[in-house]
Amino acid sequence: MKYNKLGDSDLQISEITLGTMTWGNQNTIAEAHEQLDYAFDHGVNFLDAAEMYPVPVQEKTQGLTESYIGEWLAKRQRDKVIVATKIAGPGRGFAWLRSGVQAIDRKNIEQAVDDSLKRLRTDYIDLYQIHWPDRYVPQFGATVYDITKERETVPISEQLAVFDDLIKAGKIRHIGVSNETPWGLAKFTHVAKKKDLPKIVSIQNAYSLLNRAFDGALAETSRHTNVPLLAYSPLAFGLLTGKYLHDNPPKARLNAFEGFGDRYRKPNVTNAVAAYVEIAKAHNIKPSILALAFVRSRWFVASTIIGATSLEQLKEDLDSVNVELDPAIFAEIENVNSLYPNPAQ
């Protein structure tokens, strides 16, 4: 396991992050703790959660993931675990979360942080992220900016001012964004510098062989702002393991939850997956290892977030750190990408 400095922070994070969004829905607390023990005993030092987890999001389960982590964290040496979590933004219709108003404003941020701290059973959060922007942006599979969907938004300077107070209070150490755009990334860093407010140290966006949107303007912005990527969905909800090509298991995430993961049900996704699986077979490596090793190889990726519903899956995913792809494989990947560019963007 290698460790990378996270942007301008003092955090040295493992190149693999343990994702947690299934805990409390597809996974029990015992299974969650088993995964945590195994991952951290094998070099992972970074876990990623969110106040709205597990997914699919429901009122009756919201917050369970953080609570599962909290019970485990209370038995670990706190300074050996880097904990990231997120505040839910507006626009998703969660009428039961914080009285139905999820603006990224002082009242909501302070309540969300305090609630997460209680569930996590800790005094501080190492990386606190905005799960999606307070303002309207196309997200979760949408790619076209629709001006009719614009909404009132909390100024970024006001958002950062609240985080500044929470950092000074010792409740959070660093901040990041998620599902953000090049404009948003540049704006957050510009405002922070101009007003002497905390700078974001990371951006958590989807990135995989099926969704390489980050390769363009976001990569340029990441480079010049020194805000690296925490890549989520590197296996594209399991599609890049190849398991949906033939077996199509009924309990797998895309089949178990209707309407979940629609961004991966687009034309050319199956064709692209099949082509990447063939590359893996030709080089005698597992398709999942190919997909994870590719994401890990990208210069702008600080850590790759893996999520497993079984210990066997977790072990396989962690094995990807032992694989480095050679130039011939990268060339074959680029050939497929030229035929099916970003089919699940």
C-alpha positions in Angstrom: 0.0 0.0 0.0 1.3 3.4 -0.9 0.3 6.7 0.8 -0.3 10.1 -0.9 -0.4 13.6 0.5 -4.0 14.9 0.1 -3.6 18.2 -1.6 -2.5 21.0 0.7 -3.5 19.1 3.8 -1.3 17.3 6.3 -3.1 14.0 5.6 -1.2 11.1 4.2 -3.9 8.8 2.9 -3.7 5.2 1.6 -4.1 4.8 -2.2 -7.2 2.8 -1.5 -10.1 4.2 0.6 -12.7 2.0 2.1 -16.2 3.1 1.0 -19.1 2.4 3.3 -22.4 3.3 1.6 -23.9 -0.3 1.7 -23.5 -0.6 5.5 -26.9 -0.6 7.1 -28.7 -1.8 4.0 -26.8 -4.5 2.2 -24.4 -5.1 5.0 -24.9 -5.8 8.8 -22.8 -4.1 11.5 -20.8 -7.3 11.9 -20.0 -7.4 8.2 -19.1 -3.7 8.3 -16.7 -4.3 11.2 -15.2 -7.3 9.5 -14.4 -5.2 6.4 -13.0 -2.4 8.6 -10.7 -4.8 10.5 -9.5 -6.5 7.3 -8.9 -3.2 5.4 -7.1 -1.4 8.1 -5.0 -4.5 9.0 -3.9 -4.5 5.3 -2.7 -0.9 5.0 -5.9 1.1 4.5 -6.0 4.1 6.8 -8.8 6.1 5.2 -12.6 5.5 5.2 -15.3 7.5 3.5 -18.9 7.9 4.7 -21.8 10.3 4.5 -24.6 11.5 6.7 -27.2 10.1 4.3 -25.7 6.6 4.0 -26.6 3.8 3.5 -28.0 3.9 0.0 -30.6 3.8 -1.4 -31.4 6.6 1.0 -34.3 6.0 3.3 -35.5 7.8 6.4 -35.5 4.7 8.5 -31.8 3.8 7.7 -30.3 7.3 7.3 -27.2 7.6 9.6 -26.8 3.9 10.2 -23.5 3.7 8.3 -21.9 6.4 10.5 -23.2 4.7 13.6 -21.7 1.3 12.5 -18.4 3.1 12.0 -18.6 4.9 15.3 -18.9 1.6 17.3 -15.8 0.3 15.5 -13.9 3.6 15.8 -14.4 3.7 19.6 -12.2 0.6 19.8 -9.4 1.9 17.6 -6.6 4.3 18.1 -8.3 7.4 16.7 -5.2 9.1 15.3 -4.5 6.0 13.1 -7.8 6.3 11.3 -8.5 9.1 8.8 -12.3 9.6 8.7 -14.1 11.4 5.9 -17.8 12.1 5.8 -20.2 14.4 3.9 -23.1 16.8 4.3 -26.0 16.3 2.0 -26.9 19.3 -0.2 -30.3 20.5 -1.4 -32.4 19.4 -4.3 -32.9 15.7 -3.6 -36.3 15.8 -1.8 -35.2 14.5 1.6 -38.1 16.0 3.5 -37.2 14.1 6.7 -33.5 15.3 6.8 -32.9 18.5 8.9 -36.5 19.6 8.5 -36.4 19.2 4.8 -34.0 22.0 4.2 -30.5 21.0 3.2 -28.9 24.3 2.3 -25.2 24.5 2.9 -25.6 27.3 5.4 -24.6 27.8 9.0 -27.6 26.2 10.6 -27.4 23.1 8.4 -23.7 22.7 8.4 -23.4 23.0 12.2 -26.3 20.5 12.8 -25.0 18.0 10.2 -21.4 18.1 11.7 -22.7 17.7 15.3 -25.0 14.8 14.3 -22.2 13.0 12.4 -19.8 13.5 15.3 -22.3 11.8 17.6 -22.9 8.9 15.3 -19.2 8.5 14.6 -18.4 8.7 18.4 -15.5 11.0 17.8 -14.5 14.6 18.6 -13.4 15.5 15.1 -13.7 14.6 11.4 -10.6 14.6 9.4 -12.1 15.4 6.0 -15.6 17.0 5.8 -17.1 17.2 2.3 -20.0 18.8 0.6 -21.7 15.8 -1.0 -23.0 17.8 -3.9 -23.1 21.5 -4.5 -25.5 23.9 -2.8 -26.1 25.4 -6.3 -27.7 23.6 -9.2 -25.4 21.5 -11.3 -26.0 18.5 -13.6 -25.0 15.5 -11.6 -25.4 11.7 -11.1 -25.5 11.0 -14.8 -26.9 14.3 -16.1 -24.5 16.1 -18.4 -26.4 19.1 -19.8 -26.6 22.4 -17.9 -30.3 23.4 -17.7 -30.7 27.1 -16.7 -34.4 26.5 -15.8 -33.2 24.4 -12.9 -31.0 27.1 -11.3 -31.9 27.9 -7.7 -31.0 30.3 -5.0 -27.7 29.3 -3.4 -25.6 30.1 -0.4 -22.5 32.1 -1.5 -19.4 30.1 -1.4 -17.8 32.6 0.9 -20.5 32.0 3.5 -20.1 28.3 3.2 -16.3 28.5 3.7 -16.8 30.9 6.7 -18.8 28.3 8.6 -16.2 25.7 7.9 -13.5 28.1 9.1 -15.3 28.4 12.4 -15.7 24.6 12.7 -12.0 24.1 11.9 -11.0 26.6 14.6 -13.4 24.8 17.0 -11.6 21.6 16.3 -14.6 19.7 15.0 -13.2 19.2 11.5 -9.6 19.3 10.2 -10.0 19.8 6.4 -12.8 20.3 3.8 -13.5 18.9 0.4 -16.1 18.9 -2.3 -17.9 16.1 -4.2 -19.8 15.8 -7.5 -18.3 19.2 -8.3 -17.6 21.0 -11.6 -14.5 22.8 -13.0 -16.2 26.1 -12.3 -17.0 25.1 -8.7 -13.5 23.8 -8.0 -11.9 27.0 -9.3 -14.4 29.2 -7.5 -13.9 27.5 -4.1 -10.1 27.8 -4.3 -10.3 31.4 -5.6 -12.7 32.6 -2.8 -10.6 30.8 -0.1 -7.5 32.6 -1.2 -9.1 36.0 -1.7 -10.9 36.0 1.7 -8.3 34.0 3.7 -10.7 31.1 4.3 -10.0 27.4 4.4 -9.0 25.8 1.0 -10.6 22.6 -0.1 -8.1 19.8 -0.3 -10.0 17.2 -2.3 -12.7 16.6 -4.9 -14.7 13.3 -4.8 -16.2 12.5 -8.2 -17.1 9.4 -10.1 -14.2 8.1 -12.2 -13.8 4.7 -14.0 -13.1 3.1 -17.4 -16.7 3.9 -18.2 -16.7 7.5 -17.0 -13.5 9.5 -17.7 -15.1 12.9 -17.7 -12.5 14.0 -15.2 -9.8 13.6 -17.8 -10.6 17.0 -19.4 -11.3 20.4 -17.7 -11.5 18.9 -14.2 -8.0 17.4 -14.6 -6.7 20.8 -15.6 -8.4 22.5 -12.7 -7.2 19.9 -10.3 -3.7 20.3 -11.5 -3.6 24.1 -11.1 -5.4 24.2 -7.8 -3.6 21.2 -6.3 -6.9 19.6 -5.4 -6.6 15.9 -6.2 -9.4 13.4 -6.9 -10.9 10.8 -4.6 -12.3 8.5 -7.3 -15.6 6.9 -6.4 -17.4 4.1 -8.4 -14.2 2.9 -10.0 -16.0 -0.4 -10.8 -19.1 1.4 -12.0 -21.4 -0.3 -9.6 -19.8 -3.6 -10.3 -20.3 -3.5 -14.0 -16.5 -3.6 -14.7 -16.2 -6.9 -12.9 -18.1 -8.4 -15.8 -20.7 -10.1 -13.6 -23.6 -8.5 -15.4 -22.6 -9.7 -18.8 -23.6 -13.3 -18.2 -24.7 -14.2 -14.7 -26.5 -10.9 -14.0 -27.0 -11.8 -10.3 -30.4 -10.8 -8.9 -29.0 -9.6 -5.6 -26.4 -7.3 -7.1 -26.9 -3.6 -6.6 -28.2 -2.7 -10.0 -30.8 -5.5 -9.9 -31.7 -5.3 -6.2 -32.8 -1.6 -6.3 -35.1 -0.4 -9.0 -34.0 2.9 -10.6 -30.7 2.9 -8.8 -27.6 3.5 -10.9 -29.4 4.8 -14.0 -26.2 6.5 -15.1 -24.9 3.0 -15.9 -27.9 1.9 -18.0 -26.9 3.8 -21.1 -26.2 2.8 -24.7 -22.7 1.3 -25.3 -22.1 0.6 -21.6 -22.4 -3.2 -22.2 -20.2 -3.0 -25.3 -17.5 -1.1 -23.5 -17.6 -3.5 -20.4 -17.3 -6.5 -22.7 -14.3 -5.0 -24.4 -12.5 -4.2 -21.1 -13.3 -7.7 -19.8 -11.6 -9.1 -23.0 -8.5 -7.0 -22.3 -8.3 -8.4 -18.8 -8.7 -11.9 -20.0 -6.0 -11.5 -22.7 -3.5 -10.4 -20.0 -4.6 -13.0 -17.5 -5.8 -10.5 -14.8 -9.3 -10.2 -13.3 -11.5 -7.5 -14.8 -11.9 -5.8 -11.5 -8.2 -5.6 -11.0 -7.8 -4.0 -14.4 -10.4 -1.4 -13.7 -9.0 -0.5 -10.2 -5.3 -0.5 -11.4 -6.3 1.9 -14.2 -7.9 4.4 -11.8 -5.0 4.1 -9.4 -2.6 4.9 -12.2 -4.0 8.3 -13.0 -1.8 11.2 -11.9 -4.7 13.2 -10.5 -6.1 10.4 -8.3 -5.0 10.6 -4.6 -7.0 7.6 -3.6 -9.5 5.1 -5.1 -12.6 4.5 -3.1 -13.7 0.8 -3.1 -17.0 -0.5 -1.8 -17.6 -4.2 -1.2 -20.6 -6.1 0.0 -18.6 -9.2 0.9 -15.2 -9.8 2.4 -14.2 -11.8 -0.7 -14.9 -8.8 -2.9 -12.9 -6.6 -0.5 -9.9 -8.9 -0.6 -9.9 -8.9 -4.4 -10.2 -5.2 -4.6 -7.3 -4.7 -2.2 -5.2 -7.0 -4.3 -5.3 -4.4 -7.1 -2.5 -2.5 -5.4 -0.1 -5.2 -6.4 -0.8 -4.7 -10.1 0.8 -2.1 -12.4 -0.5 -2.0 -15.9 2.1 -2.0 -18.7 2.0 0.3 -21.8 0.5 -2.3 -24.0 -2.6 -2.6 -21.7 -2.9 1.2 -21.6 -2.9 1.3 -25.4 -5.6 -1.3 -25.6 -7.7 0.7 -23.1 -7.3 3.8 -25.1 -8.5 1.9 -28.2 -11.7 0.9 -26.5 -12.2 4.4 -25.1 -12.0 5.8 -28.6 -14.8 3.5 -29.7 -17.0 4.0 -26.6 -16.0 7.3 -24.9 -17.5 7.8 -21.5 -20.6 5.6 -22.0 -21.6 6.1 -18.4 -20.7 9.7 -17.9 
